[in-house]
Short mmCIF file of C-alpha atoms and ligand atoms in Angstrom, two decimals:
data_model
loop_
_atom_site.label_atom_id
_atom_site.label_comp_id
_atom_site.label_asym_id
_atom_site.label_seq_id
_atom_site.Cartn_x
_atom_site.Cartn_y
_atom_site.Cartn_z
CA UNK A 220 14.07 7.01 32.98
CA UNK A 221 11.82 3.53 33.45
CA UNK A 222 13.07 0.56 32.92
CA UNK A 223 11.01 -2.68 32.80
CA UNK A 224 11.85 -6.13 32.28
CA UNK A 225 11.42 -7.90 29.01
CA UNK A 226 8.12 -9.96 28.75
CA UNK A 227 7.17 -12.50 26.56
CA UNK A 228 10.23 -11.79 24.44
CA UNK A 229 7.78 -9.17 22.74
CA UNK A 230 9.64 -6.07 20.82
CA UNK A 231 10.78 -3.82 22.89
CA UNK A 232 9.05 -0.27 22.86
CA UNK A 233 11.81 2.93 23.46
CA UNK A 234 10.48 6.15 24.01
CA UNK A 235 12.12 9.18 24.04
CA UNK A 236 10.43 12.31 25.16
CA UNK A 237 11.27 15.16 27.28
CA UNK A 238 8.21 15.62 29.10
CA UNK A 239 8.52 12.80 31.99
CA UNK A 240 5.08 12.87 32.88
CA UNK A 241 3.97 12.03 29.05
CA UNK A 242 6.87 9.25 29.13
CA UNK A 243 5.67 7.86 32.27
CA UNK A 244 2.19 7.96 30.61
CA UNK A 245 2.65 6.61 27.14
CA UNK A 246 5.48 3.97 28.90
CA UNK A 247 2.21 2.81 30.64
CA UNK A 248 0.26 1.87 27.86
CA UNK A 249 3.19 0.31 26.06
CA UNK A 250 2.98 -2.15 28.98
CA UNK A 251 -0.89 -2.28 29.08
CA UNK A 252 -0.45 -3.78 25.73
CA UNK A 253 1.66 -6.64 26.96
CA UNK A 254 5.23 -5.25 25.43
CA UNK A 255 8.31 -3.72 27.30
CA UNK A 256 8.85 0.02 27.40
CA UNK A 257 12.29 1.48 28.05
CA UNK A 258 11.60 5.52 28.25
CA UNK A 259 14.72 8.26 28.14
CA UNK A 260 13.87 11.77 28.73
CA UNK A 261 17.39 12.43 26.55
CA UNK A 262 18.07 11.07 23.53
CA UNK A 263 21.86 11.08 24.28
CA UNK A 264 21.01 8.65 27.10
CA UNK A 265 18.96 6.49 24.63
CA UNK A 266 22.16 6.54 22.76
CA UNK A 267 24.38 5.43 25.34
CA UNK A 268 22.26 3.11 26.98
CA UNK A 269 21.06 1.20 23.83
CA UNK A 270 23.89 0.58 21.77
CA UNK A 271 22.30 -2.40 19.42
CA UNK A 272 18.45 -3.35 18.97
CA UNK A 273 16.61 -6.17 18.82
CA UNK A 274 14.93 -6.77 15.73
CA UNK A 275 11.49 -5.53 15.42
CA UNK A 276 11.74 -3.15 18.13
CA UNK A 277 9.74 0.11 18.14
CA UNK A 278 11.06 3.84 18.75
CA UNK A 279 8.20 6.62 20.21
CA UNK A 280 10.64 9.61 19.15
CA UNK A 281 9.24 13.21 19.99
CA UNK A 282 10.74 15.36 17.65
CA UNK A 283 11.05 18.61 19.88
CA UNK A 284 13.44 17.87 22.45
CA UNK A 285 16.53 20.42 23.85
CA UNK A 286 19.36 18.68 23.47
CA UNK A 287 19.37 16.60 20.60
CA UNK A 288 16.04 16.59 18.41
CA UNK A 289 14.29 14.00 16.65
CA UNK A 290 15.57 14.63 12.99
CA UNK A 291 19.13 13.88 14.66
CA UNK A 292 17.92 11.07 16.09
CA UNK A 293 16.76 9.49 12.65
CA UNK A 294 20.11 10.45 11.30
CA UNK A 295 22.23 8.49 13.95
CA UNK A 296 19.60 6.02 13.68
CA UNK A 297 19.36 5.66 9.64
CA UNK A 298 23.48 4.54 10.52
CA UNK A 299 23.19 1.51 12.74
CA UNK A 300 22.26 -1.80 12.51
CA UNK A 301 18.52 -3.21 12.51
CA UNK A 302 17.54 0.59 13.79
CA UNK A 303 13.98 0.49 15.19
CA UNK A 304 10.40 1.32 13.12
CA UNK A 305 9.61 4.74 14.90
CA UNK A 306 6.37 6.35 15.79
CA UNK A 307 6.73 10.05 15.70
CA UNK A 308 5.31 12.96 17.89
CA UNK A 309 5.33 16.52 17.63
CA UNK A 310 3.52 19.14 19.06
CA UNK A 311 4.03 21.69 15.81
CA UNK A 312 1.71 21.37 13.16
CA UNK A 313 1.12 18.58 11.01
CA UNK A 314 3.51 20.07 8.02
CA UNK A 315 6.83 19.45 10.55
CA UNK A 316 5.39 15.60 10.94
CA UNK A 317 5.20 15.18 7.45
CA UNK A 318 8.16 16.17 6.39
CA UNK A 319 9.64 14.37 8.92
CA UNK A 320 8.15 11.63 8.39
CA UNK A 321 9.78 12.49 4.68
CA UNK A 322 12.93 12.42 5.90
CA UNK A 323 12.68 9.33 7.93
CA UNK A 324 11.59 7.38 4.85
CA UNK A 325 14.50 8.99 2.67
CA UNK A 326 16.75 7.64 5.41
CA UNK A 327 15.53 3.92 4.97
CA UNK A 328 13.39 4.10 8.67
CA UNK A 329 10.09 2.39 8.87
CA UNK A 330 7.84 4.98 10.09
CA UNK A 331 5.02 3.62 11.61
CA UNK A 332 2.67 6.60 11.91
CA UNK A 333 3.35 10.23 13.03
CA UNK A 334 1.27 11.69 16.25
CA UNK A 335 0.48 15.44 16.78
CA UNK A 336 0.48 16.58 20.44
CA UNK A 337 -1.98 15.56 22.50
CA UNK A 338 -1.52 12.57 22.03
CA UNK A 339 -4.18 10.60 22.05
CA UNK A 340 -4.04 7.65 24.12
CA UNK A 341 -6.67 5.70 22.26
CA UNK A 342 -5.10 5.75 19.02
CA UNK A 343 -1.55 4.96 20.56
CA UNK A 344 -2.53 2.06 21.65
CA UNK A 345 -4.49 1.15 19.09
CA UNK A 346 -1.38 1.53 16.85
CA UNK A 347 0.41 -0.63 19.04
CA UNK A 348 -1.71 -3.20 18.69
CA UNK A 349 -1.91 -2.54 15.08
CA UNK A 350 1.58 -3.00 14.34
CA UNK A 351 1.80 -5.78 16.88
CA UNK A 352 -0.90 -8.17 16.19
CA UNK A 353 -2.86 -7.25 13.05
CA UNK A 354 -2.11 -9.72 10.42
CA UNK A 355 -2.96 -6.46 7.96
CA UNK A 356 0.69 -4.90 9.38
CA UNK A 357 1.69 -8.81 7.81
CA UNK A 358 0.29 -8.73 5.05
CA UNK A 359 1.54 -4.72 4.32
CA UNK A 360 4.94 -4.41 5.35
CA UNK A 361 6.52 -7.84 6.24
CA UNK A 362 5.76 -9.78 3.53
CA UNK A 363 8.22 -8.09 1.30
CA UNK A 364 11.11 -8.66 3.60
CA UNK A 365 10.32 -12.37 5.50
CA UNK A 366 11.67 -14.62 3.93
CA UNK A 367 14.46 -15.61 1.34
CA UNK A 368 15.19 -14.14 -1.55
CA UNK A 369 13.89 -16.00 -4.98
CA UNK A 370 15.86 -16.46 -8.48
CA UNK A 371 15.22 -15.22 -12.02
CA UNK A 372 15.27 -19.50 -12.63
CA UNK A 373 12.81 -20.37 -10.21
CA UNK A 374 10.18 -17.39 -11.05
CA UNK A 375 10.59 -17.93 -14.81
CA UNK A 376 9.29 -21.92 -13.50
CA UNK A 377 6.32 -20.89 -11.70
CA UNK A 378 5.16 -18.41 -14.56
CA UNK A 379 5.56 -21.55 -16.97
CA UNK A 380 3.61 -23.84 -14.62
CA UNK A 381 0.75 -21.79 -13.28
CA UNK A 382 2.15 -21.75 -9.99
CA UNK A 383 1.16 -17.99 -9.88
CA UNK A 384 -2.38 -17.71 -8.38
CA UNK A 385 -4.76 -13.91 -8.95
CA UNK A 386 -6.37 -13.00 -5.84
CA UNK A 387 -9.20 -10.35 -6.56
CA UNK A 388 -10.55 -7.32 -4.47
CA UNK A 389 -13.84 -5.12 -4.86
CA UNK A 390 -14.34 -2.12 -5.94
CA UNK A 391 -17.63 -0.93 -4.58
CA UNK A 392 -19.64 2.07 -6.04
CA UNK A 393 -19.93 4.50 -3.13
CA UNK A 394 -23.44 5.49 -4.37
CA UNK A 395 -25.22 2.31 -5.97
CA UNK A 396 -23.09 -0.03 -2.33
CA UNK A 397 -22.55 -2.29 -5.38
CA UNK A 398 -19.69 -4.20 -6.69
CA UNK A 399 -18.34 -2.77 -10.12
CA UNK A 400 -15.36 -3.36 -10.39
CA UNK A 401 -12.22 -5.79 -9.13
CA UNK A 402 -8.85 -5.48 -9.10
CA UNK A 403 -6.71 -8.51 -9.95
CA UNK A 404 -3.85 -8.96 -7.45
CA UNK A 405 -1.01 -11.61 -8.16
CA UNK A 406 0.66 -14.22 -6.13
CA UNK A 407 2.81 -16.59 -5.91
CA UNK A 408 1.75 -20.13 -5.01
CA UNK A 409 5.40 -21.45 -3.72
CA UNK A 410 5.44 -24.83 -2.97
CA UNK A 411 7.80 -24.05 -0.03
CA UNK A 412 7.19 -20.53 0.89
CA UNK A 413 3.87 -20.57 1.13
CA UNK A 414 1.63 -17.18 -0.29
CA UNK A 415 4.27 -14.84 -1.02
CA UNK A 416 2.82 -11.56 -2.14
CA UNK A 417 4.13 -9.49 -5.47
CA UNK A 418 6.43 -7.00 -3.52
CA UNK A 419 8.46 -10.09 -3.35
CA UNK A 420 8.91 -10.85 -6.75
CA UNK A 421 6.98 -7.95 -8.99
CA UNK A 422 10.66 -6.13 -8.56
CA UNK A 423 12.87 -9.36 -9.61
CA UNK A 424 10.42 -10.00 -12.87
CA UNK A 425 10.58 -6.39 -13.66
CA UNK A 426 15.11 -6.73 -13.35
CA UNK A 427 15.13 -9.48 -15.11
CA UNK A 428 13.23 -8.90 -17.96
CA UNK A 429 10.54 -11.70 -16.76
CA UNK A 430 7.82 -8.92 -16.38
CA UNK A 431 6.42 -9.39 -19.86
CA UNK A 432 5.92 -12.97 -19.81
CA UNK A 433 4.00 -12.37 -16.02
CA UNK A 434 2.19 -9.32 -16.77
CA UNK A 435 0.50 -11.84 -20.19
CA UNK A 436 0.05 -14.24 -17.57
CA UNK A 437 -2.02 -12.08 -14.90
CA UNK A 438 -4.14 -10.56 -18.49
CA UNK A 439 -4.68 -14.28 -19.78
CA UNK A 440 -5.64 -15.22 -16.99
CA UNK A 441 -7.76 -12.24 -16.26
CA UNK A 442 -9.76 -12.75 -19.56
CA UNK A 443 -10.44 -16.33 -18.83
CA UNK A 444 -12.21 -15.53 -15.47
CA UNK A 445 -13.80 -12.35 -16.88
CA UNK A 446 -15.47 -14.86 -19.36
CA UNK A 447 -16.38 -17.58 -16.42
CA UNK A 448 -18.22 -14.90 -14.66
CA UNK A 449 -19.75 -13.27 -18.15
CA UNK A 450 -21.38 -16.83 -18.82
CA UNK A 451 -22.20 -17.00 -15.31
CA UNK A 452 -24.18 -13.93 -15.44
CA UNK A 453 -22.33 -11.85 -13.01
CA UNK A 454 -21.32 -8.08 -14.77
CA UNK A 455 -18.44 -7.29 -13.07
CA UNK A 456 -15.21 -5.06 -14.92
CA UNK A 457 -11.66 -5.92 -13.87
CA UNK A 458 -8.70 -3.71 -13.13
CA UNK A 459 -5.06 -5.44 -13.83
CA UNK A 460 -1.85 -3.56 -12.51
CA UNK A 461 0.59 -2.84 -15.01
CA UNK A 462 4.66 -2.61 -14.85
CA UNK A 463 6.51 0.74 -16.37
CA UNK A 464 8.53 -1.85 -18.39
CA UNK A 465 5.13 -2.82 -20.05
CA UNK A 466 4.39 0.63 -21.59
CA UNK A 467 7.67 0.40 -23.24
CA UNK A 468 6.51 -2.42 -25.32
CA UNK A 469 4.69 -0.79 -28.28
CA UNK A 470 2.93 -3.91 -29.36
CA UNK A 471 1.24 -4.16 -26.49
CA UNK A 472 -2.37 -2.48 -27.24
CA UNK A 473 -2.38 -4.71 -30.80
CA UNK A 474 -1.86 -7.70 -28.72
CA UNK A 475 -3.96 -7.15 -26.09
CA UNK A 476 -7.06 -6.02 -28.48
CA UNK A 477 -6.55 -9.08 -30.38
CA UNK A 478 -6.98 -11.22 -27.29
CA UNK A 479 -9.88 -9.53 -26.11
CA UNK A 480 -11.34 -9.81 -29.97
CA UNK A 481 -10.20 -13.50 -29.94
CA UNK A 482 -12.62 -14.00 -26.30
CA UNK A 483 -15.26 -12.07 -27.28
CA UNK A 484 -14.55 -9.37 -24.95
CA UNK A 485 -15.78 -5.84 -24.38
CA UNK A 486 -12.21 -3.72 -24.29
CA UNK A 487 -14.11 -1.64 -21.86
CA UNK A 488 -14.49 -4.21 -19.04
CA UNK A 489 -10.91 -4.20 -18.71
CA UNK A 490 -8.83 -1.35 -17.40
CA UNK A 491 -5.21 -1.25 -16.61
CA UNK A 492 -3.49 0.46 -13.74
CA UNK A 493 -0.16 2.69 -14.06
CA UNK A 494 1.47 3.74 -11.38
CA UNK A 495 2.42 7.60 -11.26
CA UNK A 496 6.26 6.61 -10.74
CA UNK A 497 5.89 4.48 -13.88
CA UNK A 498 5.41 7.56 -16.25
CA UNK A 499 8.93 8.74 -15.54
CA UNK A 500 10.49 6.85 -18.04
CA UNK A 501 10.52 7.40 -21.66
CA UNK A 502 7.48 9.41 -21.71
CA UNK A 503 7.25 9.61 -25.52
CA UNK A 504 7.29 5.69 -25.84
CA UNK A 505 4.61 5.03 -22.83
CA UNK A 506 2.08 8.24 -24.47
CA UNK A 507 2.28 6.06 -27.64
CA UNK A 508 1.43 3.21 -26.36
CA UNK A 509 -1.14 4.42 -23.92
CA UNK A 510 -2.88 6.32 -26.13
CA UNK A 511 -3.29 3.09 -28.82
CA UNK A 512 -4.55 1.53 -25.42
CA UNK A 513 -7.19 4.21 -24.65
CA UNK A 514 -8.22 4.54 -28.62
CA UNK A 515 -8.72 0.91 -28.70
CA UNK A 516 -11.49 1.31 -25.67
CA UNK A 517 -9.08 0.12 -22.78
CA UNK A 518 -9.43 2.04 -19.48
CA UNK A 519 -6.24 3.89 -18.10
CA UNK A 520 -5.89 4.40 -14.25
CA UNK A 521 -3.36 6.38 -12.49
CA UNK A 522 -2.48 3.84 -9.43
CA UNK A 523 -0.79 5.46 -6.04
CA UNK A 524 -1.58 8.68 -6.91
CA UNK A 525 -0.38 11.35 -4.69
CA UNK A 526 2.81 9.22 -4.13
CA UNK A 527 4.96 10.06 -7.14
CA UNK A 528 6.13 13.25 -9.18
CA UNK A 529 3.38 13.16 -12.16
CA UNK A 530 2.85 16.77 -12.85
CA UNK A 531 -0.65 18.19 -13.68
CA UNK A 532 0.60 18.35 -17.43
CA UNK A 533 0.98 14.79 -17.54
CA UNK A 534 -2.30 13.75 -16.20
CA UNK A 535 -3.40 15.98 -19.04
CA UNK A 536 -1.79 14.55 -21.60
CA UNK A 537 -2.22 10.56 -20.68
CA UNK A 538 -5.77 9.56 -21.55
CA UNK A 539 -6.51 7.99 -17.80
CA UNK A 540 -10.17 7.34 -17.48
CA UNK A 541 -9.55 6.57 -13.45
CA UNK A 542 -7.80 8.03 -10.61
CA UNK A 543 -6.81 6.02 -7.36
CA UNK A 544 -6.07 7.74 -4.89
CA UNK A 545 -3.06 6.20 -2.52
CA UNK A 546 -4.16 4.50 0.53
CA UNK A 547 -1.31 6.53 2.74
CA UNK A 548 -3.92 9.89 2.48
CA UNK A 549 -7.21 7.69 2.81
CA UNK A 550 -5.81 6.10 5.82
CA UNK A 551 -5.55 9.11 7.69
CA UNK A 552 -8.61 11.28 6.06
CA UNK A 553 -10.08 10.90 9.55
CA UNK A 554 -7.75 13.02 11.81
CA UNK A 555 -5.66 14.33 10.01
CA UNK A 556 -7.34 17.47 8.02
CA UNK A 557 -4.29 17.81 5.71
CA UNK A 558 -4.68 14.15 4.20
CA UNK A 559 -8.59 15.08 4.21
CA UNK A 560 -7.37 18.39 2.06
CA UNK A 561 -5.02 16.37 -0.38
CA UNK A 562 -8.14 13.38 -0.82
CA UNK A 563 -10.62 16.07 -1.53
CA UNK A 564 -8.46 18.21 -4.33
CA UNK A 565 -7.74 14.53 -5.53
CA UNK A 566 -11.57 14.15 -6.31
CA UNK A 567 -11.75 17.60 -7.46
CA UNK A 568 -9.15 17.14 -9.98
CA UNK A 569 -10.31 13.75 -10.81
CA UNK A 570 -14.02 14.72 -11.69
CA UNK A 571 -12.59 17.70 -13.22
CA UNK A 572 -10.48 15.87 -15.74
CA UNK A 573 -13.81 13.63 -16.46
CA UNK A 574 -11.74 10.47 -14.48
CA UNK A 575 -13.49 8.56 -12.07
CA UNK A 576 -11.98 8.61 -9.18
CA UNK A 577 -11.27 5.72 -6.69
CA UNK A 578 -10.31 4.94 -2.96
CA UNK A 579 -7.96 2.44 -1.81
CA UNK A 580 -6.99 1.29 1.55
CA UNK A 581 -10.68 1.81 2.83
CA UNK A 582 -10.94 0.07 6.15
CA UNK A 583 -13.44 1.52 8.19
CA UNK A 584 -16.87 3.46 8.09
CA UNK A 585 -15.61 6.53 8.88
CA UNK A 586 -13.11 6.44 5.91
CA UNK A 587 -16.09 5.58 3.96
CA UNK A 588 -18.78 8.35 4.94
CA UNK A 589 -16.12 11.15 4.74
CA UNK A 590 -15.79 9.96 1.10
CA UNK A 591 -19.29 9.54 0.21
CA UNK A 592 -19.49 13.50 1.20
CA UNK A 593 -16.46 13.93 -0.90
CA UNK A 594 -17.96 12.63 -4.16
CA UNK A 595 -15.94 9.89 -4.36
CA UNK A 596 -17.18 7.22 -6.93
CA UNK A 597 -15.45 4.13 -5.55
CA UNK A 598 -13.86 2.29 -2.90
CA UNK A 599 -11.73 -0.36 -2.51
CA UNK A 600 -10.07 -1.44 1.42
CA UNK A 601 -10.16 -4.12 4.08
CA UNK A 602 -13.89 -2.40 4.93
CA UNK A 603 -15.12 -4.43 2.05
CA UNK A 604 -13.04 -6.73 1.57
CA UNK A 605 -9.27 -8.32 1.45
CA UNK A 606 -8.20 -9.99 -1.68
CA UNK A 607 -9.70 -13.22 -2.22
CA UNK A 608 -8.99 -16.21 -4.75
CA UNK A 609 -11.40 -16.34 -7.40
CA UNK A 610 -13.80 -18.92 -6.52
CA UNK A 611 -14.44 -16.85 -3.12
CA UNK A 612 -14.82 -13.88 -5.38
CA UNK A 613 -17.85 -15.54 -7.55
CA UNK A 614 -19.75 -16.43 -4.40
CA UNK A 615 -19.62 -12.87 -2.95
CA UNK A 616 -20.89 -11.53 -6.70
CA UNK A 617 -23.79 -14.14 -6.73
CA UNK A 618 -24.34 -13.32 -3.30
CA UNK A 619 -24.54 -9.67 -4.33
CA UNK A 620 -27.20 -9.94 -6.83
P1 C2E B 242 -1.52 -1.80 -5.46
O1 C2E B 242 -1.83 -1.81 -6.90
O2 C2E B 242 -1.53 -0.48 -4.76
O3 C2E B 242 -2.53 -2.82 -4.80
C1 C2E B 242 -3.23 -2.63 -3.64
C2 C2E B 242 -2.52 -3.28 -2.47
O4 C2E B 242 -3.12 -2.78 -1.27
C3 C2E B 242 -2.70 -4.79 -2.42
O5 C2E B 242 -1.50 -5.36 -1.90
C4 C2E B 242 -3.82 -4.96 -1.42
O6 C2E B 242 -3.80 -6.19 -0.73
C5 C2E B 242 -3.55 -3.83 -0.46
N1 C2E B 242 -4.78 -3.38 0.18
C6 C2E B 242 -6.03 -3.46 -0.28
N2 C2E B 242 -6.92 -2.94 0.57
C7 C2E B 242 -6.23 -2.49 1.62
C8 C2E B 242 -6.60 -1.83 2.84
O7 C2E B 242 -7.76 -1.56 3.12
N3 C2E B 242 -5.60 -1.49 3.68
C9 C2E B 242 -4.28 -1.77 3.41
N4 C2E B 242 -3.36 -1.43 4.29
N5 C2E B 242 -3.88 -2.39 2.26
C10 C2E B 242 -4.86 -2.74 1.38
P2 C2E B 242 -0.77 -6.55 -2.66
O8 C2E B 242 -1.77 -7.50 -3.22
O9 C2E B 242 0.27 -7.06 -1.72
O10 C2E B 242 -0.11 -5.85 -3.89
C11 C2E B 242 0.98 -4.97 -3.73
C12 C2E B 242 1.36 -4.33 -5.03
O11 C2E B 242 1.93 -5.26 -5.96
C13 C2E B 242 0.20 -3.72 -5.77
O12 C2E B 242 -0.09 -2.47 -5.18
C14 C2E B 242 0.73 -3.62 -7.18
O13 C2E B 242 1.50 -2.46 -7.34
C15 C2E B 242 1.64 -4.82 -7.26
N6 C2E B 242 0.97 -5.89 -8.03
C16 C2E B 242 0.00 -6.75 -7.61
N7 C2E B 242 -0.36 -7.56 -8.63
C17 C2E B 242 0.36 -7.19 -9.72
C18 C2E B 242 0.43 -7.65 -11.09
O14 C2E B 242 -0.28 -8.56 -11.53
N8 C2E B 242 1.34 -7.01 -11.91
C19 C2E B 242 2.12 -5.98 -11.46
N9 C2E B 242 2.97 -5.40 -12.34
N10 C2E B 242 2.06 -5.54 -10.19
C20 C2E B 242 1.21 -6.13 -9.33
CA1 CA B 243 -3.32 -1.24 -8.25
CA1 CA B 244 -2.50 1.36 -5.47
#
């Protein structure tokens, strides 16, 4: 076991591996990045020698060990206080890190990536940093829990007076390298809080029956930029997410063709994205209502897919024009050949269905050229761009053409 002092009051890395000499290794460029390591060659010892954790510590778990494996290890964990985000390693195929990974999500853990044996050393550290320092980490998983909690009363205020703001993100046509399309991303300007981003208060709107009213707001909204830029002479479609509580409202398509009639809008600059988990409801309700959407020249796209339980009879049946593939498979399309396999029968299926398909959570040119060989049609990540206010958004479309 190593022990080292704790610097900087940085999280504390623990890593629990059988193999000393990969402990003593990976220990070493825990502390290379500036944080403490505390390494256990037996996760009993861990156990006993660690009996609370400091908040945003971090857990290297391998999950072949003698004594007591890594799935047990989760288990105990998923029962204690504040337990730690965990980076997994095994040296069995990528299958037993998935569904471990599974597992450790089902049991509330943060998983911060899973590693196959060898471990790379690179790419350890670089997820180190990652989850240290990289205000992306912020912006993706801490957001939704920093902070306190918001009422029904104060979010019904800031939908009344504008205090939501839309941030907008690129799409960009793999083969033209041009802007298309953008998605519209909410937010909430809080006069306190700062930025706070929709996994904040998407759920509370969507409990409290305030989803409606923001979901109207984001599409006015939406329609008064799309005109802005139409007058401005930039051609540029826009992509607005969608709640399942919205596709139980079968007046929807009626008033949303009416507004675009009332701006002089083409329906088909304006698609709206689903997610896969929201067709699990009252399917017969949301297939009326998308359908009226699609036959009234609306796009349809099927958001996170690859994360929920839509069966291939569904996709059949729902008119989607677009795919989007989830960022958790683009994000790994470069090592790991199973997330390559899922991102390519994604495309397949896509282009097979006559859908265009779409990339998220694009960050770097590698994710890109693998997709350009994949047919991809479109993608949309941190490589290209974050989400940006609008005004920031019209300068980089003028700038484009
Ligand atoms: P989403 O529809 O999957 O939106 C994409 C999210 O991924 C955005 O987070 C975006 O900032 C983030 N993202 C974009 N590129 C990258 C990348 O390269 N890497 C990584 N790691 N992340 C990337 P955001 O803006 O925090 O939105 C979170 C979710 O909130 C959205 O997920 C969407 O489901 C929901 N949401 C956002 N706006 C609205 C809205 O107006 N109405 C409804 N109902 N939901 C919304
Ligand atoms: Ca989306
Ligand atoms: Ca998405």
């Amino acid at each position: 076991m190593s022990n080292w002092e704790n610097k900087n009051n940085m999280p504390t890395v623990y890593l629990i591996d059988d193999e000393p000499e990969l402990l003593e290794l990976l220990s070493d460029v825990v502390e290379l990045t500036g944080l403490s390591a505390q390494g256990y060659t037996r996760a009993s010892m861990f156990f006993e020698q660690v009996p609370t954790f400091e908040p945003d510590s971090i857990l290297v778990l391998d999950l072949h060990m003698p004594e007591m494996d890594g799935i047990e290890v989760m288990r105990r964990l998923a029962q204690m206080n504040n337990p730690p985000a965990l980076i997994l390693i095994s040296g069995h195929d990528t299958g037993v890190l998935h569904s471990a990974e599974k597992l450790g999500q089902a049991h509330n853990l943060k998983i911060i990536a899973s590693l196959g044996k060898p471990v790379t050393i690179g790419h350890f550290r670089q997820l180190l940093d990652q989850h240290t320092q990289s205000d992306k980490w912020i912006q993706r998983n801490d957001h939704q829990t920093i902070g306190r909690k918001f009422t029904e009363v104060e979010l019904h205020r800031a939908i009344r007076d504008d205090h939501l703001t839309l941030h907008y993100q690129p799409q960009f046509e793999i083969a033209t390298e041009k802007i298309t399309v953008v998605e519209a991303l909410v937010r909430w300007q809080h006069p306190e809080e700062g930025l706070v981003y929709p996994d904040r208060f998407i759920p509370l709107a969507e409990q409290n029956g305030l989803i409606g009213k923001l979901t109207s707001w984001v599409i006015e909204k939406v329609v008064q930029q799309e005109q802005q830029w139409q007058k401005a002479g930039l051609s540029v479609a826009v992509s607005v997410n969608i709640s399942a509580v919205d596709i139980t409202s079968l007046t929807l398509p009626e008033q949303l063709a009416e507004l675009l009639a009332d701006n002089k809008l083409d329906p088909t600059r304006l698609t709206l994205e689903v997610t896969e988990s929201a067709l699990m409801g009252e399917l017969v309700t949301s297939l009326d209502i998308l359908t009226r959407l699609r036959l009234k020249g609306i796009g349809l796209s099927i958001d996170d897919f690859g994360t929920g339980y839509s069966s291939l009879s569904q996709l059949h049946r729902v008119p989607f024009t677009e795919l989007k593939i989830d960022r958790s498979f683009v994000y790994n399309i470069t090592e790991d050949t199973e997330a390559r396999s899922i991102v390519k029968t994604c495309i397949l299926l896509g282009h097979e269905l006559n859908m265009w398909v779409v990339a998220e959570g694009v960050e770097t040119k590698e994710h890109l050229d693998i997709l350009r060989q994949l047919c991809c049609d479109r993608a949309q990540g941190y490589l290209f761009s974050k989400p940006v206010p609008a005004e920031k958004m019209t300068e980089r479309l003028h700038s484009e053409t």
